[in-house]
Amino acid sequence: MKGFIPAPKGRVRTPVGHKYLEALQSKVNADSDTSSSPSPSAEEKGPGLSLLILGVTSGTTMHDIDFALCRFTQDSPEAPLCLDIIQYDSVIMPSKIRADILSMLREDAAPPSLLSQMDAEMGHTFANAIHIFAHKHGISVDDIDLIGSGGQLITLTGSPPHGQHRSNMCLGEGAVISAKTGVTTVSDYRTAEQAVGRQGAPLFAYLVGLLLHHPVRMQICITIGGITTVCFIPADNKGGIDAMYDWDTGPGTSMIDAAFRRFGFDPAVDHGSSLLQGEICHEVVEELLNNDKYLSARPPKTTAREIYGDDMANRIVDMCAYRGCTPADTIATLTRFTSASIAHQMLKYGPGRDAINHADIVVDGRGMFNLQLIEDLQNEFTGARFGSFDKTGVPSNAKKAVGFAMQAMEALLGRALPVPTNADVRRPNTITGKLAPGLRWREVIEKSVVFGGAGRGWEGLPEVRELIVKQKGQACA
């Protein structure tokens, strides 16, 4: 079309129209203009960042709601980011809402009114759990600057059929959490990822890479939750966090838990030896590995309960029962399928057996307590050095909550998140969540605006390249 001017490639920044934010920026500029003969270093350096952020999440298995209260500090946008984990803990997920969600997922025919009700109910559940956590540990909710809620993921479509869109359903409305706590809340991270063309998960390569990268050894993080995720971080001399890649390998503990429930046990508390001493039905394991469409798909890819949930678990239980397996045999078979699928994916789409055997492998998630899963992986990769994610200074049980706290901060700051090399789209998406303003919204947004110093204006902040975890009794420096 004549006269049409195409939009320039890359990010286009436009003036911010909110009068309050414009006033803040004017104040920053005025402070710079009125300084008497400031030195260049003094002019560039602005107020440092200090935010108290509560990360909240519930995993695919829905046993607990996990919390991590984090103090993030940074002297300047170019300085290392410091993390001080003030407190972390879990609150048991109410059995009724867990049962209601599992029932809804099994039936797969929830009307819009039920989905709406469950979204609000989960928001109230998270808010109540936040108050329980705060009361237990003597924390004033009013002192918290920001809440980062991972919500309760119930379905995730990362690779939809032709004509459909990438989408997800994550229960736990952030506006409800904000209203009941008074704290500005960031939630719904996956939708922003999918909107720019990525899968919507995994979400924590950023945190994992910053914590684990090593000068000369490849680091591998295997997170065995309800679903299993693997993240490869090459040695710094081979790209480090700029070359990391990750994907969901497939089943974690969700189907094992479903089998426990099928046999009348509670997977959260019943791990009796009678169910852990079965014989593996290798015929079933081989059939599953050879016919699973997800396992044959190349990364990037992600999955959730829509594939590895109760329906598939029940099919495997029936396959085992047909072959005369006892409940213990079935649990053993499901466990071996899980560990074999992890190893299968790492070998098929990773850097190769030799590279893995010369790497450090850290394991976290509920699956790290399943001794058979860990033993299977150690037997598969005999040359690798296995360890716990705790070595990073971030406890394994707190990793996801810390991750959502950190992403809440990045959303507030509008700071780019490093994107794994195998992502569908490499373009950074700076805002990875939806913000529900709380009572101190103006104060919190002011911290974000002034961070970076006079003269920086609305330009983007450089991504974090170094994360330091404060140890007890030590300064974060």
Coordinates of C-alpha atoms in Angstrom, one line a residue:
M1 CA 0.0 0.0 0.0
K2 CA 1.4 3.4 -1.0
G3 CA 2.6 5.5 1.9
F4 CA 2.5 2.6 4.3
I5 CA 5.5 2.6 6.6
P6 CA 6.3 -0.9 8.0
A7 CA 6.9 -1.2 11.7
P8 CA 10.5 -1.4 12.6
K9 CA 11.9 -4.8 13.7
G10 CA 12.6 -5.4 17.4
R11 CA 11.1 -3.7 20.4
V12 CA 9.5 -0.3 20.1
R13 CA 9.3 1.8 23.2
T14 CA 6.5 4.4 23.5
P15 CA 6.1 7.0 26.2
V16 CA 4.3 5.8 29.3
G17 CA 1.0 7.6 29.6
H18 CA 0.2 7.0 33.3
K19 CA 0.6 10.4 35.0
Y20 CA 1.9 8.9 38.2
L21 CA 4.6 7.0 36.5
E22 CA 5.5 10.1 34.4
A23 CA 5.8 12.1 37.6
L24 CA 8.2 9.6 39.0
Q25 CA 10.3 9.7 35.9
S26 CA 10.3 13.5 35.9
K27 CA 11.4 13.5 39.5
V28 CA 14.3 11.2 38.7
N29 CA 15.3 13.4 35.8
A30 CA 15.0 16.6 37.9
D31 CA 17.2 15.1 40.6
S32 CA 19.8 14.5 38.0
D33 CA 19.5 18.0 36.5
T34 CA 19.7 19.9 39.8
S35 CA 22.8 18.0 41.0
S36 CA 25.8 20.4 41.2
S37 CA 28.6 19.2 39.0
P38 CA 28.0 15.5 39.6
S39 CA 30.7 13.0 38.7
P40 CA 29.8 10.6 35.9
S41 CA 29.8 7.6 38.3
A42 CA 27.5 9.4 40.8
E43 CA 25.2 10.4 38.0
E44 CA 24.8 6.9 36.7
K45 CA 24.3 5.2 40.0
G46 CA 20.8 5.3 41.4
P47 CA 19.1 3.7 44.3
G48 CA 19.6 0.0 44.7
L49 CA 16.9 -2.6 44.7
S50 CA 15.5 -4.3 47.7
L51 CA 12.3 -6.3 47.5
L52 CA 10.6 -8.8 49.9
I53 CA 8.8 -11.3 47.7
L54 CA 6.8 -14.4 48.6
G55 CA 6.8 -17.2 46.1
V56 CA 3.8 -19.5 46.1
T57 CA 3.2 -22.7 44.2
S58 CA 1.4 -26.0 44.1
G59 CA 2.8 -28.9 42.0
T60 CA 1.1 -31.3 39.6
T61 CA 0.6 -33.8 42.5
M62 CA -1.3 -31.2 44.6
H63 CA -0.1 -32.5 47.9
D64 CA 1.2 -29.2 49.4
I65 CA 1.3 -25.4 48.8
D66 CA 4.9 -24.4 48.9
F67 CA 6.2 -21.0 50.0
A68 CA 9.5 -19.2 49.9
L69 CA 9.9 -15.7 51.4
C70 CA 12.8 -14.1 49.6
R71 CA 14.7 -10.8 49.9
F72 CA 16.2 -9.8 46.6
T73 CA 18.8 -7.0 46.6
Q74 CA 20.8 -5.5 43.8
D75 CA 23.1 -2.5 44.0
S76 CA 22.6 -1.6 40.3
P77 CA 21.2 -3.2 37.2
E78 CA 24.7 -4.4 36.2
A79 CA 25.6 -5.8 39.6
P80 CA 25.1 -9.4 40.8
L81 CA 21.6 -10.1 42.1
C82 CA 21.6 -11.3 45.7
L83 CA 19.0 -13.7 47.2
D84 CA 18.3 -14.2 50.9
I85 CA 15.7 -16.9 51.6
I86 CA 14.1 -15.6 54.8
Q87 CA 11.8 -18.6 55.3
Y88 CA 10.4 -21.5 53.3
D89 CA 7.7 -24.1 54.3
S90 CA 4.7 -25.9 53.0
V91 CA 1.0 -25.9 53.9
I92 CA -1.0 -29.0 53.2
M93 CA -3.4 -28.7 50.3
P94 CA -7.0 -29.0 51.6
S95 CA -8.1 -32.6 50.7
K96 CA -11.5 -31.4 49.5
I97 CA -10.3 -29.0 46.8
R98 CA -7.7 -31.6 45.7
A99 CA -10.4 -34.2 45.4
D100 CA -12.6 -31.8 43.5
I101 CA -9.9 -30.9 41.0
L102 CA -8.9 -34.6 40.5
S103 CA -12.5 -35.5 39.9
M104 CA -13.0 -32.6 37.5
L105 CA -9.9 -33.7 35.5
R106 CA -11.0 -37.4 35.4
E107 CA -14.4 -36.4 34.0
D108 CA -12.9 -33.9 31.5
A109 CA -16.3 -32.3 31.1
A110 CA -16.3 -29.4 33.5
P111 CA -18.9 -26.6 32.6
P112 CA -17.6 -23.0 32.5
S113 CA -19.4 -22.3 35.8
L114 CA -17.4 -25.0 37.6
L115 CA -14.0 -23.9 36.1
S116 CA -14.8 -20.3 37.2
Q117 CA -15.7 -21.5 40.7
M118 CA -12.6 -23.6 41.0
D119 CA -10.4 -20.7 39.8
A120 CA -11.8 -18.5 42.5
E121 CA -11.7 -21.2 45.2
M122 CA -8.1 -21.9 44.5
G123 CA -7.3 -18.2 44.8
H124 CA -9.0 -18.1 48.2
T125 CA -7.1 -21.3 49.2
F126 CA -3.8 -19.8 48.3
A127 CA -4.6 -16.6 50.2
N128 CA -5.7 -18.5 53.3
A129 CA -2.5 -20.6 53.1
I130 CA -0.4 -17.4 52.9
H131 CA -1.9 -16.2 56.1
I132 CA -1.3 -19.6 57.8
F133 CA 2.3 -19.6 56.6
A134 CA 2.8 -16.0 57.8
H135 CA 1.2 -16.6 61.2
K136 CA 3.3 -19.7 61.7
H137 CA 6.6 -18.0 61.1
G138 CA 5.7 -14.6 62.7
I139 CA 5.8 -12.7 59.3
S140 CA 3.8 -9.6 58.8
V141 CA 2.0 -9.9 55.4
D142 CA 1.9 -6.1 55.2
D143 CA 5.7 -6.1 54.9
I144 CA 5.7 -8.2 51.8
D145 CA 6.2 -6.1 48.6
L146 CA 5.1 -8.7 46.1
I147 CA 3.6 -12.2 45.8
G148 CA 4.6 -14.4 42.9
S149 CA 2.0 -17.2 42.5
G150 CA 2.6 -20.2 40.3
G151 CA -1.1 -21.2 40.7
Q152 CA -2.4 -24.8 40.2
L153 CA -1.7 -26.0 36.7
I154 CA -4.5 -28.4 35.5
T155 CA -3.9 -28.5 31.7
L156 CA -1.3 -27.3 29.3
T157 CA -1.4 -27.4 25.5
G158 CA 2.1 -26.6 24.3
S159 CA 1.8 -28.2 20.8
P160 CA -1.9 -27.8 19.7
P161 CA -3.5 -29.4 16.6
H162 CA -3.6 -27.3 13.5
G163 CA -6.0 -24.4 13.8
Q164 CA -5.8 -24.2 17.6
H165 CA -3.8 -22.0 19.9
R166 CA -1.3 -22.8 22.7
S167 CA -3.1 -22.5 25.9
N168 CA -3.2 -23.5 29.6
M169 CA -5.5 -23.4 32.6
C170 CA -3.9 -22.5 35.8
L171 CA -6.3 -22.1 38.8
G172 CA -5.8 -19.5 41.5
E173 CA -6.9 -16.1 40.5
G174 CA -4.2 -13.5 41.3
A175 CA -6.8 -10.8 41.9
V176 CA -8.3 -12.9 44.7
I177 CA -4.9 -13.4 46.3
S178 CA -4.2 -9.7 46.1
A179 CA -7.6 -8.7 47.5
K180 CA -7.3 -11.1 50.5
T181 CA -3.7 -10.3 51.4
G182 CA -3.5 -6.7 50.3
V183 CA -0.2 -7.5 48.5
T184 CA 0.4 -6.9 44.8
T185 CA 0.4 -10.3 43.1
V186 CA 1.9 -11.6 39.9
S187 CA 0.4 -14.8 38.4
D188 CA -0.4 -16.7 35.2
Y189 CA 3.2 -16.8 33.8
R190 CA 2.6 -19.5 31.2
T191 CA 0.1 -17.5 29.2
A192 CA 2.6 -14.7 28.4
E193 CA 5.1 -17.4 27.3
Q194 CA 2.6 -19.0 25.0
A195 CA 1.5 -15.6 23.6
V196 CA 4.9 -15.1 22.0
G197 CA 5.0 -18.6 20.6
R198 CA 6.7 -20.7 23.2
Q199 CA 5.4 -23.8 25.0
G200 CA 4.5 -22.2 28.3
A201 CA 6.8 -24.6 30.3
P202 CA 9.3 -25.5 31.6
L203 CA 9.7 -22.1 33.4
F204 CA 12.9 -22.4 35.5
A205 CA 15.9 -22.7 33.2
Y206 CA 16.7 -19.1 34.1
L207 CA 17.0 -19.8 37.8
V208 CA 18.6 -23.2 37.4
G209 CA 21.2 -21.9 35.0
L210 CA 22.2 -19.0 37.2
L211 CA 22.5 -21.3 40.2
L212 CA 24.2 -24.3 38.7
H213 CA 26.5 -23.2 35.9
H214 CA 30.1 -24.4 36.2
P215 CA 33.4 -23.2 34.6
V216 CA 34.4 -26.6 33.1
R217 CA 31.7 -29.2 33.8
M218 CA 28.3 -29.6 32.3
Q219 CA 25.5 -29.4 34.8
I220 CA 22.2 -31.3 34.5
C221 CA 19.1 -30.7 36.6
I222 CA 16.5 -33.4 36.7
T223 CA 13.3 -32.2 38.4
I224 CA 11.0 -35.1 39.2
G225 CA 7.6 -33.6 40.2
G226 CA 4.3 -34.8 38.9
I227 CA 6.0 -34.4 35.5
T228 CA 9.7 -34.6 34.9
T229 CA 11.8 -31.8 33.5
V230 CA 15.5 -31.9 32.5
C231 CA 17.7 -28.9 32.0
F232 CA 21.2 -29.1 30.5
I233 CA 23.7 -26.2 31.3
P234 CA 26.9 -26.6 29.3
A235 CA 30.2 -25.6 31.0
D236 CA 30.9 -21.8 31.0
N237 CA 33.7 -22.4 28.5
K238 CA 31.1 -23.9 26.1
G239 CA 28.4 -21.3 26.4
G240 CA 27.1 -21.7 30.0
I241 CA 23.7 -20.2 30.6
D242 CA 23.7 -18.8 27.1
A243 CA 23.7 -22.3 25.7
M244 CA 21.3 -24.1 28.2
Y245 CA 18.3 -26.0 27.0
D246 CA 15.4 -27.9 28.7
W247 CA 12.2 -29.8 28.1
D248 CA 9.6 -32.0 29.9
T249 CA 10.7 -35.6 29.5
G250 CA 7.3 -37.0 30.4
P251 CA 6.0 -38.8 33.5
G252 CA 7.2 -38.1 37.0
T253 CA 5.3 -39.1 40.1
S254 CA 1.8 -38.3 39.1
M255 CA 0.9 -41.7 37.6
I256 CA 2.6 -43.5 40.5
D257 CA 0.4 -41.5 42.9
A258 CA -2.7 -42.3 40.8
A259 CA -1.9 -46.0 41.1
F260 CA -1.6 -45.6 44.9
R261 CA -5.0 -44.1 45.0
R262 CA -6.4 -46.8 42.7
F263 CA -5.3 -49.4 45.2
G264 CA -6.8 -47.5 48.1
F265 CA -3.7 -45.7 49.5
D266 CA -2.9 -42.1 50.0
P267 CA 0.3 -41.3 48.1
A268 CA 1.1 -38.4 50.5
V269 CA 1.4 -40.6 53.5
D270 CA 1.2 -44.3 52.6
H271 CA 4.5 -45.6 51.3
G272 CA 4.4 -49.0 53.0
S273 CA 7.0 -51.5 52.2
S274 CA 4.4 -53.9 50.9
L275 CA 3.9 -51.7 47.8
L276 CA 7.6 -51.1 47.2
Q277 CA 8.8 -54.7 46.9
G278 CA 7.2 -55.7 43.6
E279 CA 8.5 -57.3 40.4
I280 CA 8.8 -55.2 37.3
C281 CA 6.8 -56.3 34.3
H282 CA 9.4 -55.4 31.6
E283 CA 7.0 -56.3 28.8
V284 CA 4.7 -53.5 29.8
V285 CA 7.6 -51.1 30.2
E286 CA 8.9 -51.9 26.7
E287 CA 5.4 -51.5 25.2
L288 CA 4.9 -48.1 26.8
L289 CA 8.4 -46.8 25.7
N290 CA 7.9 -48.0 22.1
N291 CA 4.4 -46.6 21.6
D292 CA 4.3 -43.3 23.5
K293 CA 3.9 -40.5 21.0
Y294 CA 5.1 -37.8 23.4
L295 CA 8.4 -39.6 24.0
S296 CA 9.0 -39.8 20.2
A297 CA 8.4 -36.0 19.7
R298 CA 11.4 -33.8 19.6
P299 CA 11.9 -30.9 22.0
P300 CA 11.0 -28.2 22.7
K301 CA 8.0 -29.8 24.3
T302 CA 6.0 -29.7 27.5
T303 CA 3.2 -31.8 29.1
A304 CA 1.0 -32.1 32.1
R305 CA -1.8 -34.2 33.4
E306 CA -3.6 -34.2 30.0
I307 CA -1.2 -37.0 29.0
Y308 CA 0.4 -38.4 32.1
G309 CA -2.6 -38.3 34.5
D310 CA -5.1 -40.7 36.0
D311 CA -6.4 -41.9 32.7
M312 CA -3.1 -43.2 31.5
A313 CA -2.2 -44.5 35.0
N314 CA -5.4 -46.5 35.0
R315 CA -4.6 -48.0 31.6
I316 CA -1.2 -49.1 32.8
V317 CA -2.8 -50.6 35.9
D318 CA -5.1 -52.6 33.7
M319 CA -2.3 -53.7 31.5
C320 CA -0.4 -55.0 34.5
A321 CA -3.5 -56.6 36.0
Y322 CA -4.1 -58.5 32.6
R323 CA -0.6 -60.0 33.0
G324 CA -1.3 -61.0 36.6
C325 CA 0.7 -58.3 38.3
T326 CA 0.1 -57.6 42.0
P327 CA -0.4 -54.0 43.2
A328 CA 3.3 -54.0 44.3
D329 CA 4.3 -55.3 40.8
T330 CA 2.3 -52.5 39.2
I331 CA 3.9 -49.8 41.3
A332 CA 7.3 -51.2 40.4
T333 CA 6.4 -51.2 36.7
L334 CA 5.2 -47.6 36.8
T335 CA 8.3 -46.6 38.6
R336 CA 10.6 -48.3 36.1
F337 CA 8.6 -46.7 33.2
T338 CA 9.2 -43.3 34.7
S339 CA 12.9 -43.7 35.2
A340 CA 13.3 -45.4 31.8
S341 CA 11.5 -42.5 30.1
I342 CA 13.8 -40.0 31.7
A343 CA 16.9 -41.9 30.7
H344 CA 15.5 -42.5 27.2
Q345 CA 14.8 -38.7 26.7
M346 CA 18.2 -37.7 28.0
L347 CA 20.0 -40.1 25.7
K348 CA 17.9 -39.4 22.6
Y349 CA 17.8 -35.6 22.7
G350 CA 20.7 -34.7 25.1
P351 CA 24.4 -34.4 24.4
G352 CA 25.1 -38.1 24.4
R353 CA 25.9 -40.8 26.9
D354 CA 29.6 -39.9 27.2
A355 CA 28.9 -36.2 27.9
I356 CA 26.2 -37.1 30.5
N357 CA 28.6 -39.5 32.2
H358 CA 31.1 -36.6 32.6
A359 CA 28.5 -34.2 34.0
D360 CA 27.2 -33.3 37.4
I361 CA 23.5 -34.3 37.8
V362 CA 21.4 -32.7 40.5
V363 CA 17.9 -34.0 41.3
D364 CA 15.0 -32.2 42.9
G365 CA 11.2 -32.5 43.2
R366 CA 9.2 -35.1 45.1
G367 CA 10.7 -37.9 43.0
M368 CA 14.1 -37.4 44.7
F369 CA 12.7 -39.2 47.7
N370 CA 11.7 -42.2 45.5
L371 CA 14.9 -44.3 46.1
Q372 CA 14.1 -46.7 43.2
L373 CA 13.9 -43.8 40.7
I374 CA 17.2 -42.4 41.8
E375 CA 18.9 -45.8 41.8
D376 CA 17.7 -46.5 38.3
L377 CA 19.2 -43.2 37.0
Q378 CA 22.4 -43.8 38.8
N379 CA 22.7 -47.3 37.3
E380 CA 22.0 -45.8 33.8
F381 CA 24.6 -43.0 34.1
T382 CA 27.3 -44.6 36.2
G383 CA 30.0 -42.0 35.4
A384 CA 28.0 -38.9 36.4
R385 CA 28.3 -37.2 39.8
F386 CA 24.9 -37.2 41.4
G387 CA 23.9 -34.6 44.0
S388 CA 21.0 -32.6 45.5
F389 CA 19.9 -29.2 44.3
D390 CA 20.5 -28.1 47.9
K391 CA 24.2 -27.6 47.0
T392 CA 23.1 -24.3 45.3
G393 CA 22.0 -22.8 48.6
V394 CA 18.4 -23.0 47.5
P395 CA 16.7 -26.0 49.2
S396 CA 15.1 -28.5 46.8
N397 CA 11.7 -28.0 48.4
A398 CA 11.9 -24.3 47.9
K399 CA 13.2 -24.2 44.3
K400 CA 9.9 -23.6 42.4
A401 CA 8.6 -21.1 45.0
V402 CA 11.9 -19.2 44.7
G403 CA 11.5 -19.3 40.9
F404 CA 8.1 -17.8 41.0
A405 CA 9.2 -15.1 43.4
M406 CA 12.1 -14.2 41.1
Q407 CA 9.9 -14.1 38.0
A408 CA 7.5 -11.9 39.9
M409 CA 10.3 -9.5 40.4
E410 CA 11.4 -9.6 36.8
A411 CA 7.8 -8.9 35.7
L412 CA 7.6 -5.9 38.0
L413 CA 11.0 -4.6 36.6
G414 CA 10.2 -5.5 33.0
R415 CA 13.5 -7.2 32.8
A416 CA 14.3 -9.7 30.0
L417 CA 14.4 -13.4 30.9
P418 CA 17.1 -15.5 29.3
V419 CA 15.5 -18.0 26.9
P420 CA 16.8 -21.6 26.5
T421 CA 18.5 -22.3 23.1
N422 CA 15.9 -24.9 22.2
A423 CA 12.9 -22.6 22.7
D424 CA 10.5 -22.2 19.7
V425 CA 11.0 -18.4 19.9
R426 CA 14.2 -16.9 21.2
R427 CA 12.9 -13.4 21.6
P428 CA 12.8 -12.5 25.3
N429 CA 9.4 -11.8 26.8
T430 CA 10.0 -9.2 29.5
I431 CA 6.6 -9.4 31.2
T432 CA 5.9 -13.0 32.1
G433 CA 2.9 -12.6 34.4
K434 CA -0.2 -10.7 35.1
L435 CA -0.1 -8.1 37.9
A436 CA -3.0 -7.6 40.4
P437 CA -2.2 -4.3 42.3
G438 CA -2.3 -4.4 46.1
L439 CA -2.6 -1.7 48.7
R440 CA 1.1 -0.7 48.3
W441 CA 1.1 -0.8 44.5
R442 CA 2.2 2.8 44.1
E443 CA 5.1 2.3 46.5
V444 CA 6.2 -1.0 44.8
I445 CA 6.0 0.4 41.3
E446 CA 8.1 3.4 42.4
K447 CA 10.9 1.0 43.5
S448 CA 10.8 -0.4 40.0
V449 CA 10.8 2.9 38.3
V450 CA 13.7 4.5 40.1
F451 CA 15.9 1.4 40.1
G452 CA 18.7 1.9 37.7
G453 CA 19.6 5.5 38.4
A454 CA 19.1 8.9 36.9
G455 CA 19.1 9.2 33.1
R456 CA 18.2 5.5 32.4
G457 CA 14.6 6.4 31.7
W458 CA 12.4 3.7 30.4
E459 CA 15.0 1.7 28.7
G460 CA 15.1 -2.0 29.5
L461 CA 17.4 -3.3 32.2
P462 CA 20.2 -5.7 31.4
E463 CA 19.4 -9.4 32.2
V464 CA 20.9 -10.8 35.4
R465 CA 24.1 -12.6 34.7
E466 CA 25.1 -13.6 38.3
L467 CA 23.0 -14.7 41.2
I468 CA 24.4 -15.0 44.7
V469 CA 22.6 -16.9 47.4
K470 CA 23.2 -15.6 50.9
Q471 CA 24.4 -18.2 53.4
K472 CA 23.5 -18.1 57.0
G473 CA 25.9 -15.7 58.9
Q474 CA 27.3 -14.3 55.7
A475 CA 26.7 -11.1 53.8
C476 CA 25.2 -11.4 50.3
A477 CA 28.2 -10.0 48.4

